[in-house]
Tab-separated table of C-alpha atoms in Angstrom:
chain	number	residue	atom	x	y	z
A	29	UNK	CA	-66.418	71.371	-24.764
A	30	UNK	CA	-69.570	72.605	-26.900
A	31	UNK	CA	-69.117	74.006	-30.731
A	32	UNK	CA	-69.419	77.587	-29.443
A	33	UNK	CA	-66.173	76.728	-27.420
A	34	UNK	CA	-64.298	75.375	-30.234
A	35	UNK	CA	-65.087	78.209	-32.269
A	36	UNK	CA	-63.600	80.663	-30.018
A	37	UNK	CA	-60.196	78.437	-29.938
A	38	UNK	CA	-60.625	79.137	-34.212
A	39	UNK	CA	-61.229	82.625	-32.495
A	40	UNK	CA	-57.916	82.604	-30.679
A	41	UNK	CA	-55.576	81.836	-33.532
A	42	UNK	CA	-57.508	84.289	-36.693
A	43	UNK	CA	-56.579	87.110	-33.679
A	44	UNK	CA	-52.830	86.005	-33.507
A	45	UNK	CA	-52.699	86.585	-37.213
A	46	UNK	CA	-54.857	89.308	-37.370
A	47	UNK	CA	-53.535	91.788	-40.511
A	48	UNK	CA	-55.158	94.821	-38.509
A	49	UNK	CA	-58.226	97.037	-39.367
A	50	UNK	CA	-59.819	98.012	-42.259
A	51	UNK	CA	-62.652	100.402	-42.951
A	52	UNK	CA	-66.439	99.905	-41.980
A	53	UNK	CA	-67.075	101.833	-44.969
A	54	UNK	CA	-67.719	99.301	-47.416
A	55	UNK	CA	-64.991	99.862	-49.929
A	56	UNK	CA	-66.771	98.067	-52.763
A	57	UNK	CA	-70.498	99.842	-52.088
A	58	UNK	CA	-72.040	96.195	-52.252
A	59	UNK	CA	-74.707	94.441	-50.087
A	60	UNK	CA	-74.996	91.298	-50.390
A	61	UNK	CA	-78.771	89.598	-48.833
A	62	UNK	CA	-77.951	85.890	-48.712
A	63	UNK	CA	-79.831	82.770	-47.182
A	64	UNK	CA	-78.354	81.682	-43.775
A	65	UNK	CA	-77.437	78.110	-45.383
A	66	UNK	CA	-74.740	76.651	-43.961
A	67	UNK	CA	-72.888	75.170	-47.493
A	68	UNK	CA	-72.598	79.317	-48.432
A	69	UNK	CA	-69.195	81.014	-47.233
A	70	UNK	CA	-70.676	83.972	-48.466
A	71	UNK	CA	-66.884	85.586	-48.621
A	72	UNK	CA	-65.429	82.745	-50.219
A	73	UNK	CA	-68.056	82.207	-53.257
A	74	UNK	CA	-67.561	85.419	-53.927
A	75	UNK	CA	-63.889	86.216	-53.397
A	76	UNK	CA	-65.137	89.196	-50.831
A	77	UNK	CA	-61.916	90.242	-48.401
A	78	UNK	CA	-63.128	92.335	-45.174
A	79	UNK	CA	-63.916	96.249	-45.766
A	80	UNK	CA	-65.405	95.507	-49.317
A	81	UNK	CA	-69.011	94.608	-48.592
A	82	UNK	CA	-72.225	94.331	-45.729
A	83	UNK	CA	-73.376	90.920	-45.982
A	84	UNK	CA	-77.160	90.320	-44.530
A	85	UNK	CA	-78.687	86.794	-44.147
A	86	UNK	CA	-81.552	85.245	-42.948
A	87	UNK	CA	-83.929	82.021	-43.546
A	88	UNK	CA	-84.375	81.979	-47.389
A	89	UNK	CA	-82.275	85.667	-48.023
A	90	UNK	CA	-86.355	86.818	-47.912
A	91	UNK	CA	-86.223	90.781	-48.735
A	92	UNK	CA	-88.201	91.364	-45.141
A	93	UNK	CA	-89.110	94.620	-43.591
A	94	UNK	CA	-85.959	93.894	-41.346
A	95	UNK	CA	-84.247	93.394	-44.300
A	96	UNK	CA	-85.403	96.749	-45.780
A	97	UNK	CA	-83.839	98.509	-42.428
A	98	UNK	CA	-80.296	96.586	-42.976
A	99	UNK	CA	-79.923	97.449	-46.898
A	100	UNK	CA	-81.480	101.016	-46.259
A	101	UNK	CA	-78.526	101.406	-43.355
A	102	UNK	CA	-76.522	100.054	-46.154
A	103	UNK	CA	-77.471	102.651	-48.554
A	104	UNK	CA	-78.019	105.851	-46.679
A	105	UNK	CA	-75.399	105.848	-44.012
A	106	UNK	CA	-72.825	103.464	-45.334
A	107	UNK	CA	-73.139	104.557	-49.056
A	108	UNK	CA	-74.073	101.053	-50.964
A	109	UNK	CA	-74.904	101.301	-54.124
A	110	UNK	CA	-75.398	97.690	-55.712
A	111	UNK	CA	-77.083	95.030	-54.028
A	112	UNK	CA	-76.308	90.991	-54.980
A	113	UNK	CA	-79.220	89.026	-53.830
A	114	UNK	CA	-78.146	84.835	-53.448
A	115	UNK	CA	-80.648	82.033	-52.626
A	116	UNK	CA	-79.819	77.946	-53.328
A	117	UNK	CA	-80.753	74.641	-54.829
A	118	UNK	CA	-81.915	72.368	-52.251
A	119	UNK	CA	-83.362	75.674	-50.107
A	120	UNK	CA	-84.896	74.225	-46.455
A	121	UNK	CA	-86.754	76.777	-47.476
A	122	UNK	CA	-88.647	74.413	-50.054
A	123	UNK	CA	-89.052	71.324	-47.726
A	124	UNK	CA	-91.801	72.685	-46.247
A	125	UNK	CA	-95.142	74.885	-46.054
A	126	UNK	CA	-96.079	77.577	-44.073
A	127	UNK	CA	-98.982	75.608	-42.647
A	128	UNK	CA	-97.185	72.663	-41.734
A	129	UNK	CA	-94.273	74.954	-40.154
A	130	UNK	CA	-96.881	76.179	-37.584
A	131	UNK	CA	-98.494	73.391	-37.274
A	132	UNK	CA	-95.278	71.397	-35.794
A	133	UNK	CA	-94.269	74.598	-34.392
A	134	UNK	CA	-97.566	74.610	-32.082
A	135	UNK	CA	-97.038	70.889	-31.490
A	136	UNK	CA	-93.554	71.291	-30.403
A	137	UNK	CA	-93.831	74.609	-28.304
A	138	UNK	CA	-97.460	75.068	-27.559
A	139	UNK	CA	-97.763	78.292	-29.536
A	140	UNK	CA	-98.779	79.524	-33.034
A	141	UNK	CA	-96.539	81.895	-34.955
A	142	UNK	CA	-98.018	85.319	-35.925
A	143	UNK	CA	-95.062	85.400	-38.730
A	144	UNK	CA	-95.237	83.242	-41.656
A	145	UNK	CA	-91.879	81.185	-41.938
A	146	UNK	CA	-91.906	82.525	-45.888
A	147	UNK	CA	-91.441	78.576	-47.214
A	148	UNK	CA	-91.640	78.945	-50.604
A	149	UNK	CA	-91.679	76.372	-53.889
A	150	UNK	CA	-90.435	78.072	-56.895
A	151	UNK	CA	-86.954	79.059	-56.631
A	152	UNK	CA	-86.490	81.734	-59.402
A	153	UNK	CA	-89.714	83.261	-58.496
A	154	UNK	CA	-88.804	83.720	-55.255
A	155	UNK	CA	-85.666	85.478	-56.339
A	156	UNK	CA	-87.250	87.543	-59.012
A	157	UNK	CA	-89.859	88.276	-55.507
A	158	UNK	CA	-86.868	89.611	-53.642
A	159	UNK	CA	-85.691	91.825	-56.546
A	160	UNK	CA	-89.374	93.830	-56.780
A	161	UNK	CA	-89.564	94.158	-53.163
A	162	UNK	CA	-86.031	95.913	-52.920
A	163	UNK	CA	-87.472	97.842	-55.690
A	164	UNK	CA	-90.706	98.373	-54.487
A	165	UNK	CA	-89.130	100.303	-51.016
A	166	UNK	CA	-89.237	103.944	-50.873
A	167	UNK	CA	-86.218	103.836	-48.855
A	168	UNK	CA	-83.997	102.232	-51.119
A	169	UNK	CA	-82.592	104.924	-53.428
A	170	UNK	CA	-79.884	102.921	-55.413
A	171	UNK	CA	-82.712	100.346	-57.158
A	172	UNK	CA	-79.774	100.778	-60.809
A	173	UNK	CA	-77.564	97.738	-59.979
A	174	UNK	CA	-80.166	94.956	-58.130
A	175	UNK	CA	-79.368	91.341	-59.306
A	176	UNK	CA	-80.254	87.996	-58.168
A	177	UNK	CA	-78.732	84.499	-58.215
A	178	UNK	CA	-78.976	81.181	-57.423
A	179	UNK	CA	-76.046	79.125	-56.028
A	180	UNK	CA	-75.586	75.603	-57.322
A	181	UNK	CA	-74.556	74.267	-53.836
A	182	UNK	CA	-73.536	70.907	-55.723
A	183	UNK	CA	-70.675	73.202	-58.222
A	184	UNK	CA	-70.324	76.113	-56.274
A	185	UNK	CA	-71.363	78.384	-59.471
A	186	UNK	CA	-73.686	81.310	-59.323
A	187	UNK	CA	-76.422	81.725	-61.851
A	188	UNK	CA	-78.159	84.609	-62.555
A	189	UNK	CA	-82.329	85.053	-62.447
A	190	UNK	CA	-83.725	87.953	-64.693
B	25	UNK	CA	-67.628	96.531	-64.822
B	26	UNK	CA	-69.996	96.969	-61.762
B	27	UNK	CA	-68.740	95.749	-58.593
B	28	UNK	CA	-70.749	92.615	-58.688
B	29	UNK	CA	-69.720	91.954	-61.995
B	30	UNK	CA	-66.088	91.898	-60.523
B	31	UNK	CA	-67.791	89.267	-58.009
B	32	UNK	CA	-68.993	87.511	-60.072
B	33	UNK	CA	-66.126	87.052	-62.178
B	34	UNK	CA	-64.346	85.643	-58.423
B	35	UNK	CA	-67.259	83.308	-58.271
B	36	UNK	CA	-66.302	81.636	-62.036
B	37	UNK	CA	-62.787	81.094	-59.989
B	38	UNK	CA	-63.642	79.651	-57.186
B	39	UNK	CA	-66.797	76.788	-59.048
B	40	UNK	CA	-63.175	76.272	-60.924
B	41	UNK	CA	-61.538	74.839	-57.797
B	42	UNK	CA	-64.890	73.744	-55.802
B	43	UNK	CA	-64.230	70.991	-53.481
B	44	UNK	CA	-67.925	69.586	-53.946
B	45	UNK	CA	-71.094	69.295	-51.369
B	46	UNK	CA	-71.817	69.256	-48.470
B	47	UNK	CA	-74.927	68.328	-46.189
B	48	UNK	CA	-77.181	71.330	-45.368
B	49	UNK	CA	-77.460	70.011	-41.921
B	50	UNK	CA	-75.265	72.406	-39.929
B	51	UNK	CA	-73.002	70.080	-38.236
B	52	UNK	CA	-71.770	72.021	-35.744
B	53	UNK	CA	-75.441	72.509	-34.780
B	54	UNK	CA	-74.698	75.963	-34.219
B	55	UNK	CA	-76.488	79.461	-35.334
B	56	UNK	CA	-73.900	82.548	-35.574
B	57	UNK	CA	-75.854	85.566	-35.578
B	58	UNK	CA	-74.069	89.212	-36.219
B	59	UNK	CA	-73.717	92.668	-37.759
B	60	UNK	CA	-73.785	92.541	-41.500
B	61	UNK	CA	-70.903	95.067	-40.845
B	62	UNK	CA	-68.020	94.755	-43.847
B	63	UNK	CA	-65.321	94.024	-41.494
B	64	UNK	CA	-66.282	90.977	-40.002
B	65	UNK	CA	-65.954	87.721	-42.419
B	66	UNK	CA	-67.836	85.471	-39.847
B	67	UNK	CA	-66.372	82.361	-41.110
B	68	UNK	CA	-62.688	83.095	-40.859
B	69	UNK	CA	-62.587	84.927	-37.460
B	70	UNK	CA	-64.866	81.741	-35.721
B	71	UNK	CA	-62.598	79.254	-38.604
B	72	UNK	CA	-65.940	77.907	-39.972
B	73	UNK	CA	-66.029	75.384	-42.895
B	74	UNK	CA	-69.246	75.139	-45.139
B	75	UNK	CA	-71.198	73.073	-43.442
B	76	UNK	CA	-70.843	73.660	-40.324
B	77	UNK	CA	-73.576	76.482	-38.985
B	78	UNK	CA	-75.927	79.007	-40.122
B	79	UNK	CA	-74.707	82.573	-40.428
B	80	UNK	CA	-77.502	85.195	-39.957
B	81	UNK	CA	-76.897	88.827	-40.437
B	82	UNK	CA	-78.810	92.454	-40.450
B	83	UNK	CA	-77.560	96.048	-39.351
B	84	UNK	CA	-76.149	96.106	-35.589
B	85	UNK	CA	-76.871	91.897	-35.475
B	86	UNK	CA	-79.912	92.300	-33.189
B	87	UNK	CA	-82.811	89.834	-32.759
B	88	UNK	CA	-85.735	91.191	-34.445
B	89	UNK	CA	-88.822	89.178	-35.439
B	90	UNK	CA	-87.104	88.277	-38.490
B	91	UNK	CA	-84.134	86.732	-36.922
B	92	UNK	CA	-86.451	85.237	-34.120
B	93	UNK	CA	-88.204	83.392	-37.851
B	94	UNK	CA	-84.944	82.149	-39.286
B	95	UNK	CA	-83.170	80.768	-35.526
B	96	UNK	CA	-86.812	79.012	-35.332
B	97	UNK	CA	-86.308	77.327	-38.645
B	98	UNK	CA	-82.851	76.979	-37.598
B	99	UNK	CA	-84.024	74.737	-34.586
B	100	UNK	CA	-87.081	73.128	-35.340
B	101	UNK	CA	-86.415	72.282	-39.139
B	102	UNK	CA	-82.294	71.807	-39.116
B	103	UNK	CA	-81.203	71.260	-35.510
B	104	UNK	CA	-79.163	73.722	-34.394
B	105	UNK	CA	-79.084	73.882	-30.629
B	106	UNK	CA	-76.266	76.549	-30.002
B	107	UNK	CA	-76.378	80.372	-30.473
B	108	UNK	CA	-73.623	82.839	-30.883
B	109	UNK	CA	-74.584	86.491	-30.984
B	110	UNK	CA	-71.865	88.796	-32.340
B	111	UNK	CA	-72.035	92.840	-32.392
B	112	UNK	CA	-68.373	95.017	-32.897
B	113	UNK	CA	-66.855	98.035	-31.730
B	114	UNK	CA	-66.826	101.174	-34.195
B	115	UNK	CA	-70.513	99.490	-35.044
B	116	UNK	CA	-72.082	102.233	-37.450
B	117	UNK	CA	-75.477	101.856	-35.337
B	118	UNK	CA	-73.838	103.701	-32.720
B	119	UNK	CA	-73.539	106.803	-35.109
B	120	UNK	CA	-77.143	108.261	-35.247
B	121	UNK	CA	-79.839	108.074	-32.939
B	122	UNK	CA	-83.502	106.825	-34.494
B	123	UNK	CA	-85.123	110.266	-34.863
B	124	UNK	CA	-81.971	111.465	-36.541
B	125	UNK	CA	-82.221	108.670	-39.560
B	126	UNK	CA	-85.965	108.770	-39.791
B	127	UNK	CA	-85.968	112.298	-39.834
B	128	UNK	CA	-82.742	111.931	-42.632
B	129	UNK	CA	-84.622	109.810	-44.284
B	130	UNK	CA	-87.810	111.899	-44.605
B	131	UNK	CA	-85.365	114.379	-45.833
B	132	UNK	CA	-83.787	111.828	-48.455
B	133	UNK	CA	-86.819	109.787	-49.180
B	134	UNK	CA	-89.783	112.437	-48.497
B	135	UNK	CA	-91.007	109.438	-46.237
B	136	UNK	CA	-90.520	108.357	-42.845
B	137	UNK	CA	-90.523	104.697	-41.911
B	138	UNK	CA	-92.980	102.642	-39.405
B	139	UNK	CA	-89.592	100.555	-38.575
B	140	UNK	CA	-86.980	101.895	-35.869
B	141	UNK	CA	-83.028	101.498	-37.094
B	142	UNK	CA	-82.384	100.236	-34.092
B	143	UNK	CA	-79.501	102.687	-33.486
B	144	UNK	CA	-77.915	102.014	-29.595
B	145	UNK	CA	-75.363	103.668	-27.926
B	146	UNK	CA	-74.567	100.893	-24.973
B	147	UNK	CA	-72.471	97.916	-27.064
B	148	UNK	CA	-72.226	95.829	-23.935
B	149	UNK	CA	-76.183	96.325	-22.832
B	150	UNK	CA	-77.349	95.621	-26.496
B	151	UNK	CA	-75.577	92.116	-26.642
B	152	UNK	CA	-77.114	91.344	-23.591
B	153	UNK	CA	-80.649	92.924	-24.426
B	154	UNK	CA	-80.208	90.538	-27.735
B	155	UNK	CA	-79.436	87.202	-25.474
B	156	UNK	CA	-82.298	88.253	-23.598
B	157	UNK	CA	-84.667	88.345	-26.664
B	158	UNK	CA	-83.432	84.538	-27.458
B	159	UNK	CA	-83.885	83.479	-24.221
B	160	UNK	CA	-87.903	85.103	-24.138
B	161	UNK	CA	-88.911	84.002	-27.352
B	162	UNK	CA	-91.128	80.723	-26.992
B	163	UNK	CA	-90.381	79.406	-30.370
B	164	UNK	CA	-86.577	79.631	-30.181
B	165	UNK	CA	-86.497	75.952	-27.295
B	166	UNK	CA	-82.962	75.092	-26.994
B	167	UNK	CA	-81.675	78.349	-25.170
B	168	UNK	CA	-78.983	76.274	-22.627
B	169	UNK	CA	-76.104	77.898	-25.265
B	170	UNK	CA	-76.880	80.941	-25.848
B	171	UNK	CA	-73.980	83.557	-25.917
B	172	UNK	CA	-73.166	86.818	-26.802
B	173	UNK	CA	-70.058	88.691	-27.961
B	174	UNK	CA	-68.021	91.669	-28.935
B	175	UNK	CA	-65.621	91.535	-31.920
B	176	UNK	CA	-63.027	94.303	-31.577
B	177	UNK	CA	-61.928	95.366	-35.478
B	178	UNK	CA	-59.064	97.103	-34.079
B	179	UNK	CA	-57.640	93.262	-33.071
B	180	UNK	CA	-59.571	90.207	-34.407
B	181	UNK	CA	-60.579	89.428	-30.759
B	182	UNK	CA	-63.961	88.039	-30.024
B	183	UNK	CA	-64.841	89.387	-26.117
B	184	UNK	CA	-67.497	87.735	-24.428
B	185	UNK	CA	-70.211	90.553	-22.591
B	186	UNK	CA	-71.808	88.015	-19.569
């Protein structure tokens, strides 16, 4: 049996108990832009129940053009108005530099990235880098209520960058 | 109080009662990637624990370049080897078609985007157009798991589309 089949046996049972539906219209107008890490239960850490917010993650919870689309979805024709943006201590992110990551990428498969894998070193700056680009976008209207944190994955607590 | 500071106020809570760290190494090896719709708390309806796989999100959960950069990292740098792709009925990307929000959006915004939304109309034929994008990408090298699904909000139920 592989992981994905276990999963939908977890799949199976959450349906049996399955309180019925709520909104898409999130009820709290919060996005949350989050790295894909695997020790964040985005949800959880933030006591979120389903209806109240989008959540949108990727490698690092970069502010990327395709992250620019998501939030200004969010905004314009879901009616967000606050975004929460969360990286991490010990980031994969930070084990690594773009150089080398294309370097063993083109050793492994033989081809050269044209995107930059957006490793990055300093972990507040790259949060305080996140906030200006969601303020920097012409698309994103509601700029009022745009915070970053990092998560301590070794307490659990949120701090906040300014 | 702001929304997030409500959040974050749920975040003091749950540090209080945080069951301590785990290793950033998904163990589960597997990469969950889906809407960042409100509805859908990835980890209860697939009954993940932290730890156990990366959760990547955007608007409609399709594989864009971005996503194609964080299920690389996901492979190459923290050895993930399964993919589950995960759109939903009622999906808000099935609402407007791409003129209509760039053209809303020029009437918001006084600009138009370079991006597409990525509005769709065919659920079904977008899951399988986003397998297909794992499958063709030559960075993304363990493709033998690769599958996609519909979660119904009306019932809990995750559907596979083959």
């Amino acid at each position: 049996m592989s992981a994905t089949d276990e999963l939908l046996a977890n799949n199976e049972r959450f349906a049996r108990a399955f309180p019925g539906p709520v909104s898409g219209r999130p009820s709290l107008g919060v996005a949350v832009v989050a790295c894909m890490d695997a020790r964040m239960d985005v949800y959880a850490l933030l006591g979120l129940t389903p209806g109240q917010a989008h959540v949108l993650r990727n490698a690092g919870g970069e502010v990327t053009e395709d992250m620019i689309r998501s939030l200004t979805i969010s905004q314009h024709e879901l009616g967000t108005t606050e975004i929460i943006l969360i990286h991490h201590t010990q980031c994969g992110m930070q084990t690594f530099t773009n150089s080398e990551f294309k370097a063993k990428l083109e050793a492994e498969t033989g081809r050269k990235p044209r995107w930059s894998s957006l490793a990055f070193t300093d972990l507040d700056a790259d949060v305080r880098k996140a906030i200006a680009r969601v303020k920097a976008s012409p698309f994103l209207t509601c700029t009022r209520t745009v915070r970053g944190f990092v998560f301590e994955v070794e307490t659990g607590s949120l701090h906040e960058v300014r």
